[in-house]
Coordinates of C-alpha atoms in Angstrom, one line a residue:
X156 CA -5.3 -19.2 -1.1
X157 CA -3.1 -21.9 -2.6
X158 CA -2.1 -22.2 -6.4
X159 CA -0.8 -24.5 -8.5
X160 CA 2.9 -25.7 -7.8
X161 CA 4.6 -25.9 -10.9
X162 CA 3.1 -28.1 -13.4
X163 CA -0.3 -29.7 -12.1
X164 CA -1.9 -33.1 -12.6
X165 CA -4.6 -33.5 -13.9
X166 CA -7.4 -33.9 -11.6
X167 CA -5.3 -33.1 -8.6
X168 CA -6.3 -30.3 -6.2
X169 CA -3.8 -28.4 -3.8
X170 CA -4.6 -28.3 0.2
X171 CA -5.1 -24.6 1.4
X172 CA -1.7 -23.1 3.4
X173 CA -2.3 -19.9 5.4
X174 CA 1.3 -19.8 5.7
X175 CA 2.0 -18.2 2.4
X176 CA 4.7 -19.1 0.2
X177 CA 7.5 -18.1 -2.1
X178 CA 6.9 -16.0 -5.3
X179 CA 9.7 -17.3 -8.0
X180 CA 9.8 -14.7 -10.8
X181 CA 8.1 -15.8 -14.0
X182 CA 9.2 -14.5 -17.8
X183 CA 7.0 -11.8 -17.4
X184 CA 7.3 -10.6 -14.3
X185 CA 9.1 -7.3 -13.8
X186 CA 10.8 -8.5 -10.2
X187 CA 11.7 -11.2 -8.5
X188 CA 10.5 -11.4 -4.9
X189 CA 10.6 -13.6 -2.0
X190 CA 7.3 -14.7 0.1
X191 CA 6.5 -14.2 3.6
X192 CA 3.7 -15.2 6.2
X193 CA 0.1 -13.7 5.2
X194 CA -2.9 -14.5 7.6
X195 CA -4.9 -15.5 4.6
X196 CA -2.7 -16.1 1.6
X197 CA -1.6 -19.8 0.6
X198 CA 0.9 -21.1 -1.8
X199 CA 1.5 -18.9 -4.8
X200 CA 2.4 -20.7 -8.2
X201 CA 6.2 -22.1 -8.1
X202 CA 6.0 -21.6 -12.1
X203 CA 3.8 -19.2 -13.4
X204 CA 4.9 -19.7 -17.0
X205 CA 2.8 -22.8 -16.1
X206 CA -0.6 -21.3 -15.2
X207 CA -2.6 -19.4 -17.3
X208 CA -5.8 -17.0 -15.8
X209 CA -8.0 -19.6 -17.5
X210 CA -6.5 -22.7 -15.4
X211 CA -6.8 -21.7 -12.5
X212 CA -10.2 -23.0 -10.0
X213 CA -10.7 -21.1 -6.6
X214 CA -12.5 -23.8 -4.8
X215 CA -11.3 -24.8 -1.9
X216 CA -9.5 -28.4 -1.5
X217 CA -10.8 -30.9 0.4
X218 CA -9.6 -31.2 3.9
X219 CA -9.2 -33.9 6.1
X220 CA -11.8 -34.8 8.2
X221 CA -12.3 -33.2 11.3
X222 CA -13.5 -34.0 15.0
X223 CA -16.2 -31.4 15.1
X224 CA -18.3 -30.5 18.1
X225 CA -17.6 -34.0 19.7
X226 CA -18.1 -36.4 17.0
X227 CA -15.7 -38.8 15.9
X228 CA -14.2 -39.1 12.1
X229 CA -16.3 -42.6 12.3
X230 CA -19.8 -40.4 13.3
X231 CA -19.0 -37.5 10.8
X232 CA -18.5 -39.7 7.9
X233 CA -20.7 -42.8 8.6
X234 CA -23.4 -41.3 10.0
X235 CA -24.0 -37.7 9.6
X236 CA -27.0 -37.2 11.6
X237 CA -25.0 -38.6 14.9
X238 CA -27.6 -40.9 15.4
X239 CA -25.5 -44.3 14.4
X240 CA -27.9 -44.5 11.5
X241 CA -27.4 -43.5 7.3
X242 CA -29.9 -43.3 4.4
X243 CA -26.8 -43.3 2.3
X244 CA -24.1 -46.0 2.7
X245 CA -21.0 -44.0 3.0
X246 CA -19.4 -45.3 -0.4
X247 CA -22.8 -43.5 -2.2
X248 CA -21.4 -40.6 -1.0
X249 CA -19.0 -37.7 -2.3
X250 CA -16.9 -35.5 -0.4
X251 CA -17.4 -32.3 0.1
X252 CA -15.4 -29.1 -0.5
X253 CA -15.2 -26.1 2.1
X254 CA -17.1 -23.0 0.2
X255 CA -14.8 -19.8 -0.1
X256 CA -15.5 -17.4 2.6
X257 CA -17.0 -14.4 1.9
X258 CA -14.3 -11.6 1.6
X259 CA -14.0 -7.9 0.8
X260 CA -12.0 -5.5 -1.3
X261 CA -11.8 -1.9 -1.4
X262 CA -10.3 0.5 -3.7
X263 CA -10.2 4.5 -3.0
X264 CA -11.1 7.0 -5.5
X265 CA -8.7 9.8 -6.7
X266 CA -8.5 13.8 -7.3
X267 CA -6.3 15.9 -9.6
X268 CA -4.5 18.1 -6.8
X269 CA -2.1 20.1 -9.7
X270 CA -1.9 20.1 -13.3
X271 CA -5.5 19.7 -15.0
X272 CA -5.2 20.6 -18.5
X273 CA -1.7 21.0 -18.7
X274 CA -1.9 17.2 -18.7
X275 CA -3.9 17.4 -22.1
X276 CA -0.9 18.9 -23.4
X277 CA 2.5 17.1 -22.8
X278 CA 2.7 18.9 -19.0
X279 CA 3.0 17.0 -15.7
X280 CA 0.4 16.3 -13.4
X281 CA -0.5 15.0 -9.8
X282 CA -3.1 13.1 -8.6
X283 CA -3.6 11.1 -5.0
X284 CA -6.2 9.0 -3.3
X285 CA -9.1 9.8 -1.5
X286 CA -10.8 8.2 1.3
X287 CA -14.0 8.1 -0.4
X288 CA -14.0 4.3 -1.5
X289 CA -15.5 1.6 -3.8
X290 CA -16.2 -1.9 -2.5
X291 CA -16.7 -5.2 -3.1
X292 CA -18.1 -8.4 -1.1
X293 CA -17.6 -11.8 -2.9
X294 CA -20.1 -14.7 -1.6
X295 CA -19.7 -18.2 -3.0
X296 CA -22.9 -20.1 -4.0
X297 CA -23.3 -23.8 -3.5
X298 CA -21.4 -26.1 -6.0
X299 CA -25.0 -26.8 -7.4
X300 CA -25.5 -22.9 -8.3
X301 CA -23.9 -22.6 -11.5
X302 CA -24.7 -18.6 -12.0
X303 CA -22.6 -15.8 -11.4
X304 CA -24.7 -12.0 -10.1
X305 CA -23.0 -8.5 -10.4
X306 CA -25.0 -6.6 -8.0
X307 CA -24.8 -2.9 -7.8
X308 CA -27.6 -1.2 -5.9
X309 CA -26.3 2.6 -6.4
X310 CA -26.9 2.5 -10.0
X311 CA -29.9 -0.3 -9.5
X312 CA -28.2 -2.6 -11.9
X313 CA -28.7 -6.4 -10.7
X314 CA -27.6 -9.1 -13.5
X315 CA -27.1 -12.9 -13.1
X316 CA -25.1 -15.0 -16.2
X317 CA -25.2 -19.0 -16.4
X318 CA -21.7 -19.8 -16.1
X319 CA -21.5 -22.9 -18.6
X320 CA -23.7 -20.3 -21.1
X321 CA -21.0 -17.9 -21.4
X322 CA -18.1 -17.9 -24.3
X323 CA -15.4 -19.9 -22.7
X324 CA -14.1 -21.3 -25.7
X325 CA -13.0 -18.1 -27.3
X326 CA -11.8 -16.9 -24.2
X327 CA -9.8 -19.8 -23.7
X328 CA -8.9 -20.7 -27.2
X329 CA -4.4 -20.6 -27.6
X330 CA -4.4 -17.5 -29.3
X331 CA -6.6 -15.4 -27.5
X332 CA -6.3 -16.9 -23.8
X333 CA -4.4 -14.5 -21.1
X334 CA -1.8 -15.7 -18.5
X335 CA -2.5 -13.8 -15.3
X336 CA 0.5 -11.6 -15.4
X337 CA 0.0 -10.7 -19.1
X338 CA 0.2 -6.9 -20.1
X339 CA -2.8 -6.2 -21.8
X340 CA -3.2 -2.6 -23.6
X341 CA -5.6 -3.0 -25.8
X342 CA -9.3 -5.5 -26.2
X343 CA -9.4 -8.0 -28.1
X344 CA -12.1 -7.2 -30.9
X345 CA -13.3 -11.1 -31.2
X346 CA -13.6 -11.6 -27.5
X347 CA -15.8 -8.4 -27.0
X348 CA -17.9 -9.8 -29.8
X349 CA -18.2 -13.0 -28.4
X350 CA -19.1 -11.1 -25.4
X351 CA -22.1 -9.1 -26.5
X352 CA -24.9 -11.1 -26.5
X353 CA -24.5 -11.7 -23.0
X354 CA -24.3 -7.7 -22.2
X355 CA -27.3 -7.4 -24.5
X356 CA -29.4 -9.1 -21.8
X357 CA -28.5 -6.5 -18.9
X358 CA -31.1 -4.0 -18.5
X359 CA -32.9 -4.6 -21.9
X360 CA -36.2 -2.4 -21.1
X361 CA -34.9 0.6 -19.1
X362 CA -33.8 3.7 -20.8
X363 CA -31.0 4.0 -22.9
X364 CA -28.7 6.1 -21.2
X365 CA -29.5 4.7 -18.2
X366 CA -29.0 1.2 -20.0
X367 CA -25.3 2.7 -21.4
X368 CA -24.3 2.8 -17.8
X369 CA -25.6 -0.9 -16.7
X370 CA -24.1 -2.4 -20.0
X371 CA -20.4 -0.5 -20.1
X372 CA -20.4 -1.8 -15.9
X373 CA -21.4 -5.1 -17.2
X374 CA -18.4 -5.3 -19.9
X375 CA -15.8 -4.1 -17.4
X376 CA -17.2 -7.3 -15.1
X377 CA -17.8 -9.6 -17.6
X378 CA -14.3 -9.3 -20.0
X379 CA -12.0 -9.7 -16.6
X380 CA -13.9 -12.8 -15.0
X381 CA -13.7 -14.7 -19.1
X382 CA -10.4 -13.6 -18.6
X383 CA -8.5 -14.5 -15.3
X384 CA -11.7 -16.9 -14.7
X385 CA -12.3 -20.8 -15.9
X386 CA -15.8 -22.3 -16.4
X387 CA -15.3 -24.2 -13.1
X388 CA -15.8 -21.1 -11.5
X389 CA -18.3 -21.7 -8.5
X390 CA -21.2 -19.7 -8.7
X391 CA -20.7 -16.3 -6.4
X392 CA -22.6 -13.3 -6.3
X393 CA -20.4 -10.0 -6.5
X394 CA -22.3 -6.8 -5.0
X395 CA -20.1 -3.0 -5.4
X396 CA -21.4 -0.3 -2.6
X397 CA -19.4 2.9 -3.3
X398 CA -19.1 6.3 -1.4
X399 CA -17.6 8.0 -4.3
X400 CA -20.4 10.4 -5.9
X401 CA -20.8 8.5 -9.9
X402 CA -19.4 10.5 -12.8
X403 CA -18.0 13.4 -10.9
X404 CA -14.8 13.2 -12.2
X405 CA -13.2 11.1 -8.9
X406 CA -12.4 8.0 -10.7
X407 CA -15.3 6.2 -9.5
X408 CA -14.9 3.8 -12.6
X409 CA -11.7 3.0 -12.0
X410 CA -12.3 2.1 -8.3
X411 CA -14.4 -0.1 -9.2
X412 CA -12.8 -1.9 -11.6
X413 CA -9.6 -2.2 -9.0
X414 CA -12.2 -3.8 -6.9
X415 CA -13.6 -6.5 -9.7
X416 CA -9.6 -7.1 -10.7
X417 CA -8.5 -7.8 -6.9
X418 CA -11.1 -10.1 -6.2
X419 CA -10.5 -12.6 -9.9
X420 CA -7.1 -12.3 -8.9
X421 CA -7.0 -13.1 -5.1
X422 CA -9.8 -16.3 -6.2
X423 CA -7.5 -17.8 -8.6
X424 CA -5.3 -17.8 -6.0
X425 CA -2.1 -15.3 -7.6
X426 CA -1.8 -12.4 -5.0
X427 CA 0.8 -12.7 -1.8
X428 CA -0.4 -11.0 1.0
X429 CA -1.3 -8.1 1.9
X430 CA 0.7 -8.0 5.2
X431 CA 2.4 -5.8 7.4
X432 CA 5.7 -7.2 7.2
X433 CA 5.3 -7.8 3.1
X434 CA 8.2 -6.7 1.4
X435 CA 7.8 -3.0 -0.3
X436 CA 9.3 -5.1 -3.3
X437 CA 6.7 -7.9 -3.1
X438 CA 4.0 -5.7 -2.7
X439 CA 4.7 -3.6 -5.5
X440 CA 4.5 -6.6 -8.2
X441 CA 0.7 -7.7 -6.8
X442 CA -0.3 -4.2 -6.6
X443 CA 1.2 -3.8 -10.6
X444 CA -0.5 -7.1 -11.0
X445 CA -4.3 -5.5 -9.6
X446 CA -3.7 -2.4 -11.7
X447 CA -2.9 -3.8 -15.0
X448 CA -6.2 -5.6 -15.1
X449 CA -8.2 -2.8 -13.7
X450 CA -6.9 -1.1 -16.8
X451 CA -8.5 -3.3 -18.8
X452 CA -11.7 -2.9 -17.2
X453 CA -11.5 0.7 -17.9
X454 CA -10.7 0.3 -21.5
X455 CA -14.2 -1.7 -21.3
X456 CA -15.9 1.5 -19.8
X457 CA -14.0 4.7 -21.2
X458 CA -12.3 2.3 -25.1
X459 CA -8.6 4.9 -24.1
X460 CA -8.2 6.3 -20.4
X461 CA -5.2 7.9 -19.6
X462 CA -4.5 5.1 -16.7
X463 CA -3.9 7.5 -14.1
X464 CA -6.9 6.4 -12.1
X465 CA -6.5 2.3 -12.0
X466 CA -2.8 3.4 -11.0
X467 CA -3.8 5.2 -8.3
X468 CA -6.7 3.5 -7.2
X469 CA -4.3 0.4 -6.9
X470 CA -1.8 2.0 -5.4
X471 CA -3.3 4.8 -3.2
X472 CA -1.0 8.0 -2.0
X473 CA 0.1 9.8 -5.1
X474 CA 1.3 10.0 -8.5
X475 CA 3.2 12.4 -11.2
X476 CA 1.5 11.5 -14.4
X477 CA 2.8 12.9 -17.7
X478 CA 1.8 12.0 -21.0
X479 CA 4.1 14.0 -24.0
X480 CA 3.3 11.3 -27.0
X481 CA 0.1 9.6 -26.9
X482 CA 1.4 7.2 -29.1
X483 CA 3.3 5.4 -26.3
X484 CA 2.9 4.9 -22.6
X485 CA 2.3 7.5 -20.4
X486 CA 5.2 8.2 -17.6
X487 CA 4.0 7.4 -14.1
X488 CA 6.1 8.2 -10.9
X489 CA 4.7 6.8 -7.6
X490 CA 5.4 9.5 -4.8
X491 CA 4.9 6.8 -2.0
X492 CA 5.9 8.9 1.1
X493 CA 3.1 11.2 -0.1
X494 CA 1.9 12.5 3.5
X495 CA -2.4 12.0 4.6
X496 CA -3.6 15.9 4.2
X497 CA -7.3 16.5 5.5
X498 CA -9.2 17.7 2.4
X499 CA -13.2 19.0 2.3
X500 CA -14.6 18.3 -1.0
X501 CA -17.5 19.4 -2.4
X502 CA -19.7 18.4 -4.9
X503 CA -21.3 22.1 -7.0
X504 CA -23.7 19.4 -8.9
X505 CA -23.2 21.4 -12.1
X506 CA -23.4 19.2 -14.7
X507 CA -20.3 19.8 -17.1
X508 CA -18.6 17.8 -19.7
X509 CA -14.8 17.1 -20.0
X510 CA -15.0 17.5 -23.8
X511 CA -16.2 20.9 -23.8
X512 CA -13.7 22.5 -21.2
X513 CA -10.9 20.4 -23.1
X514 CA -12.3 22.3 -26.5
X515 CA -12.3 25.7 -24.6
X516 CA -8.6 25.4 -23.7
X517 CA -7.5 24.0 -27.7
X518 CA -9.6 27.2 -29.1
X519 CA -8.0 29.5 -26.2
X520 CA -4.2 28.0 -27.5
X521 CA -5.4 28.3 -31.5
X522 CA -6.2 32.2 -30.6
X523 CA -3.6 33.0 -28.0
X524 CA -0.7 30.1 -28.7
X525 CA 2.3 32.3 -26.7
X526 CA 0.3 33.5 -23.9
X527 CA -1.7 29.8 -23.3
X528 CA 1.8 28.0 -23.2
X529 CA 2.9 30.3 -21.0
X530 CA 0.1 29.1 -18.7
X531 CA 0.3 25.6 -19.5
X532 CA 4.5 26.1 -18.6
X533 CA 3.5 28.0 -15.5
X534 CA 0.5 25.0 -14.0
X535 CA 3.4 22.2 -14.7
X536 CA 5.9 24.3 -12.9
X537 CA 3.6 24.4 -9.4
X538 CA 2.7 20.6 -9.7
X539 CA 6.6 20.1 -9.7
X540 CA 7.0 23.0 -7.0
X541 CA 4.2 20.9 -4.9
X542 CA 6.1 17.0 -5.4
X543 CA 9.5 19.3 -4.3
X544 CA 7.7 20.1 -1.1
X545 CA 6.2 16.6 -0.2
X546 CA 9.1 15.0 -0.8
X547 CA 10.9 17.1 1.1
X548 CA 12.6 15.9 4.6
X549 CA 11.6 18.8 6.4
X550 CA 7.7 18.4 5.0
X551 CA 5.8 18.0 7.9
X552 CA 1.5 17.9 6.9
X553 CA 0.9 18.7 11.1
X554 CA 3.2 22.4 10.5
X555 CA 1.2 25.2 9.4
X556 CA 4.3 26.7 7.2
X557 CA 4.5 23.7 5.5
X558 CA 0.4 23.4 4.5
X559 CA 0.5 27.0 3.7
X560 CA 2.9 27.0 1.1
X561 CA 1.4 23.8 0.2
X562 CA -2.2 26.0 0.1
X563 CA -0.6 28.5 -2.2
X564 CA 0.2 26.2 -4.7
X565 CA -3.7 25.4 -4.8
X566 CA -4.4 29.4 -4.7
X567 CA -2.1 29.6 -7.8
X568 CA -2.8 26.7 -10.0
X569 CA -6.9 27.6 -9.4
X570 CA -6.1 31.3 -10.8
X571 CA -4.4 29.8 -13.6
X572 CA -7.1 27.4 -14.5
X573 CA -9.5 30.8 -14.6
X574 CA -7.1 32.6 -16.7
X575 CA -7.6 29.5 -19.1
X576 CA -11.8 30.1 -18.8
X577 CA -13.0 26.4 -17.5
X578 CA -13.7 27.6 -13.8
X579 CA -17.8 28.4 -13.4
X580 CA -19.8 30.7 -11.2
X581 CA -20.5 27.7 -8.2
X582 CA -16.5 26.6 -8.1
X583 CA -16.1 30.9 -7.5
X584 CA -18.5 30.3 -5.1
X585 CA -17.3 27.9 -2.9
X586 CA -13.9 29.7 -2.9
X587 CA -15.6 32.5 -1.8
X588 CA -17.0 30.8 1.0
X589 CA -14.2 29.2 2.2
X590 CA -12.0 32.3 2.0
X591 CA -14.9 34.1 3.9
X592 CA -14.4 31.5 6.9
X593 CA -10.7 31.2 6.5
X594 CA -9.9 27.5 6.9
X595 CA -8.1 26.7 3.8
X596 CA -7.3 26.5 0.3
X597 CA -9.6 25.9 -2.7
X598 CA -9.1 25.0 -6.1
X599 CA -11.4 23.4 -8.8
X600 CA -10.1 19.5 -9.8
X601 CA -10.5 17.6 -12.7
X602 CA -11.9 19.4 -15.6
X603 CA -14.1 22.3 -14.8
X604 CA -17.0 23.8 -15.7
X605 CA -18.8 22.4 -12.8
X606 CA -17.6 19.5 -10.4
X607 CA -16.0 19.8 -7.6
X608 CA -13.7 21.7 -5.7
X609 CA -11.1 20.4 -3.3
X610 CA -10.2 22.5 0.2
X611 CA -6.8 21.9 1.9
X612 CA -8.1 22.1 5.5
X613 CA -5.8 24.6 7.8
X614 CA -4.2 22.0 10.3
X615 CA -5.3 25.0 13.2
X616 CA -9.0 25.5 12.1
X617 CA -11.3 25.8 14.1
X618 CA -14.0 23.4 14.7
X619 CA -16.9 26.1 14.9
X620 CA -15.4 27.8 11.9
X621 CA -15.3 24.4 10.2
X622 CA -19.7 24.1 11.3
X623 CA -19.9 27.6 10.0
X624 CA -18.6 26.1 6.4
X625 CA -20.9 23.2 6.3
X626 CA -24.2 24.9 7.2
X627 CA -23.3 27.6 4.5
X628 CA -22.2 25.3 1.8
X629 CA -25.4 23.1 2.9
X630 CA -27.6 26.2 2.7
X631 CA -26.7 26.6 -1.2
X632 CA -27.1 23.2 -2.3
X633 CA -23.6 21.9 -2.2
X634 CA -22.7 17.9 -1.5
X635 CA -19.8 18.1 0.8
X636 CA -17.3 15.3 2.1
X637 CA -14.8 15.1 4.5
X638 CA -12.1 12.7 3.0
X639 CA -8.2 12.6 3.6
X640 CA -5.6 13.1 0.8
X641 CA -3.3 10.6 0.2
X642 CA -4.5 7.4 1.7
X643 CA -3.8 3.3 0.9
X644 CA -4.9 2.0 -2.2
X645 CA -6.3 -1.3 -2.7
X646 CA -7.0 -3.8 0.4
X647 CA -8.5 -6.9 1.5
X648 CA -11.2 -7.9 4.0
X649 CA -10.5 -12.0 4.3
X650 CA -13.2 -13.3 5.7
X651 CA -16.0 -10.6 5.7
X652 CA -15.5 -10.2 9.5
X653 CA -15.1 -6.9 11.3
X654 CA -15.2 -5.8 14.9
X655 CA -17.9 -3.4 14.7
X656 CA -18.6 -3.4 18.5
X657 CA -21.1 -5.8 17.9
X658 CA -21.7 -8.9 20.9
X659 CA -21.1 -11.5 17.6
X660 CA -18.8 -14.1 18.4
X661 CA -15.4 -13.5 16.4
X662 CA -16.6 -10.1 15.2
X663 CA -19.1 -9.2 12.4
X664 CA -20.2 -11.1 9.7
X665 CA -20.6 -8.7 6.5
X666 CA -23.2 -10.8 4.3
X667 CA -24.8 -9.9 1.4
X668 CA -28.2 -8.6 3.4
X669 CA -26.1 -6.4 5.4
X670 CA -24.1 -4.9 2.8
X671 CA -27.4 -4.1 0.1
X672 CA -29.4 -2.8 3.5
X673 CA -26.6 -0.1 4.1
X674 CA -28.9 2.9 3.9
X675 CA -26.5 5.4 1.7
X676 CA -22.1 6.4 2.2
X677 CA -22.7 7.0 5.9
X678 CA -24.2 3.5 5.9
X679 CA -21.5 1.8 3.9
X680 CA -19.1 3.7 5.9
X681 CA -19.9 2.4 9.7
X682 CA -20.5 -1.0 8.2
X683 CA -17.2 -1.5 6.2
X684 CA -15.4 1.8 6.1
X685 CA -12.0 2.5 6.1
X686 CA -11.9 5.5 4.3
X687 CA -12.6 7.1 8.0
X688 CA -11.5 4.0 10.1
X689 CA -7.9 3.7 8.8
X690 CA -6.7 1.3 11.6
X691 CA -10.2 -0.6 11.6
X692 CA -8.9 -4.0 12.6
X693 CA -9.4 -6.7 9.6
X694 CA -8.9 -4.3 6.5
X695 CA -5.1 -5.7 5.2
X696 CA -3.5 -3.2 2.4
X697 CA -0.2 -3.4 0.0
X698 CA 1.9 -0.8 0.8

């Protein structure tokens, strides 16, 4: 995927290099990295002052012609029906350019593992991937298909825009058009204008809250292709499957929007790699790169997240996030080395909303200010105990000492969540259960009230103990998954092609049909997974 080298003609197109290339450090760019090999990456812009998200086309340039399946240059390009004979004289006729492949990309979703609601106030918190992912399969149209479809068949939304139709020229106009590597931290009021009658159209006649959820997916699409694309875009059609259950608090938004910001980015041709001997340097500017956009797509859906989902959704494993003035940035410490924990979590499918257990916890501190900083104090004081642990030497996630004291930590922080009053009779529940069988650690995440509950899984438990779980939590109406803690972040599928143990030549070929006729997550999964494939030959990831 080859960009522009330094300054570019006009007119002139750059042949594809599957070598990859250098990366020289642009104005903007936090760090200067050197290039190496990538199986599907081409030259990278020499001078990025020099290319702007807007000037950028990811069609393919024309190759040179080929001897394909016996027939001569002369055969190919005089005659293309072999048979020494033309309805077209060859100078009536244009050259072709190779369509992109079809390609993938993935995104994980994310869990609070220590720290809810101390975060609300000034206090650290963790949070780390899960396997449960989000992803996205990219299929170009032919040059003469000038429309662009956001397909996404778990919330039934299906939308197709004319490219030339949409607001180019105030997306592209000096003073509001974005260069790739641009830090963007807020929208820009006149371009989400310009934007809205085109969002207007998506889902006009189903109902409203329903329609909120189409239209705020549909802005998150929409404002990051005006942005990083050009209206030379070819047509493609961009379909999202996800395994992450929608709205319970797992950061299925921002998974998604990792996904939408990987893909603009890896078309217009300004990503290096992913691959495995990438440099950790070089992989930590393209993965800042993917998360910086997939911020603004979250601004699209949420108008002021925190941020701590994109950045882990980009970056997988686990972060310390702490937030003391909300007037400036928040603090974000990658723990990389963060180890893969097994981790059952399960869905109560209570219904509960953020803004009330947040309330519950600012009327609990009006009342009881000395005794609710105290608590507060006390929750920030086991999320720094737990990054103490896992970055520890002598951490080791297969010793049962070391997951026990890592279990306590959840034991602790879920009593002092209680204490605060935003736990709920099904999150007791599931506890109970799991304490009854004895094969971990529970603790609710995210807000409260309802949601989920995460289980650290005992390295030692047993399986049948393990069954017992699932047909007891089944019998009661809970949504379980099994999912690992701590996983990779974004990655790439490029091309579409997995060994699936199928008798296809070169592998599988994931098209669109495939991918919609996935029948639910267990579908998506053996298609595509690697939330339970990790090794599954084809998926590349920054690390």
């Amino acid at each position: 995927m080859a960009g522009a080298q330094g300054k570019k003609k006009s007119g002139s197109k750059q042949e594809p290099n599957s070598e990859g290339a250098e990366i020289r450090p642009t104005p903007k760019s936090p760090v200067s990295v050197n290039g190496r090999p990538a199986s599907f990456s081409g030259r990278l812009p020499s001078s990025a002052e020099n290319v702007t998200a807007n000037s950028l086309s990811p069609t393919a340039d024309k190759l040179p012609f080929l001897n394909i399946n016996g027939a001569s240059p002369s055969v190919q390009n005089g005659c293309g029906n072999g048979s020494g004979k033309s309805h077209r004289s060859f100078h009536d006729r244009k050259p072709s350019s190779p369509m992109m492949p079809a390609f993938m990309t993935s995104a994980p979703g994310k869990v609070i593992v220590f720290g809810e609601h101390a975060v609300v106030h000034g206090k650290a918190a963790m949070a780390a991937s899960i396997s449960l992912r989000s992803y996205m399969l990219v299929t170009a149209l032919s040059k003469s298909r000038r429309t662009i479809t956001l397909r996404f068949p778990d919330i039934s939304l299906s939308h197709t825009w004319q490219i030339d139709d949409l607001p180019w020229s105030t997306f592209s106009h000096p003073h509001k058009k974005k260069f790739y590597y641009d830090l963007v931290t807020e929208l820009d009021p006149d371009l989400v204008e310009a934007m809205q009658p085109h969002i207007l159209t998506v889902s006009p006649k189903i109902p409203p809250e329903t329609r909120k959820i189409h239209q705020a997916a549909a802005s998150s699409f929409l404002y990051l292709f005006l942005s990083l694309g050009s209206q030379s875009f070819p047509g493609c059609i961009y379909t999202l499957r996800s395994t992450l259950p929608i709205g319970a608090g797992l950061g299925s938004s921002a998974s998604i929007s990792v996904c939408i910001s990987s893909a603009l980015l890896l078309q217009i041709r300004t990503l290096a790699g992913p691959h495995p001997d990438q440099p950790r340097e070089e992989s930590e500017v393209q993965i800042e790169r993917i998360n910086r956009w997939a911020f603004v797509g979250e601004m699209c859906i949420h108008g002021n997240p925190s941020g701590v989902d994109n950045t882990v959704a980009s970056g997988g494993k686990a972060v310390i996030f702490k937030r003391e003035d909300y007037a400036k940035p928040p603090k974000v410490l990658s723990l990389r080395n963060f180890p893969e924990l097994p981790l059952l979590l399960v869905n109560t499918r209570q219904t509960r909303s953020t803004a009330v257990e947040v309330a519950k916890v600012a009327a609990l501190k009006q009342v009881q200010p000395a005794i609710s900083e105290l608590i507060l104090e006390a929750i920030e004081k086991i999320t720094e105990s737990a990054q103490e642990l896992v970055s520890s030497p002598t951490f080791d996630e297969s010793d049962p000492h070391s997951i026990r004291t890592m279990g306590e930590l959840f034991n602790f922080n879920h009593g002092l969540l209680v204490s605060l009053g935003v736990s709920h009779p099904r999150l007791e529940r599931i506890r109970e259960l799991v304490d009854i069988v004895g094969v971990g650690w529970t603790k609710l995440t995210g807000a409260g009230g309802g949601g989920c509950a995460i289980t650290l899984l005992k390295p030692d438990a047993k399986p049948e103990d393990l069954e017992e779980l699932e047909r007891r939590l089944d019998a009661e109406g809970f949504e379980r998954y099994n999912t690992t803690l701590g996983g990779d972040g974004v990655g790439v599928l490029w091309p579409a092609v997995l060994k699936n143990g199928t008798d296809e030549e070169g592998g599988e070929e994931i098209d669109q049909d495939k991918f919609l006729n996935a029948e639910g997550r267990e579908g998506v999964e053996r298609l595509v997974g690697v939330g339970v494939h990790e090794k599954r030959e084809g998926w590349k990831f920054w690390r």
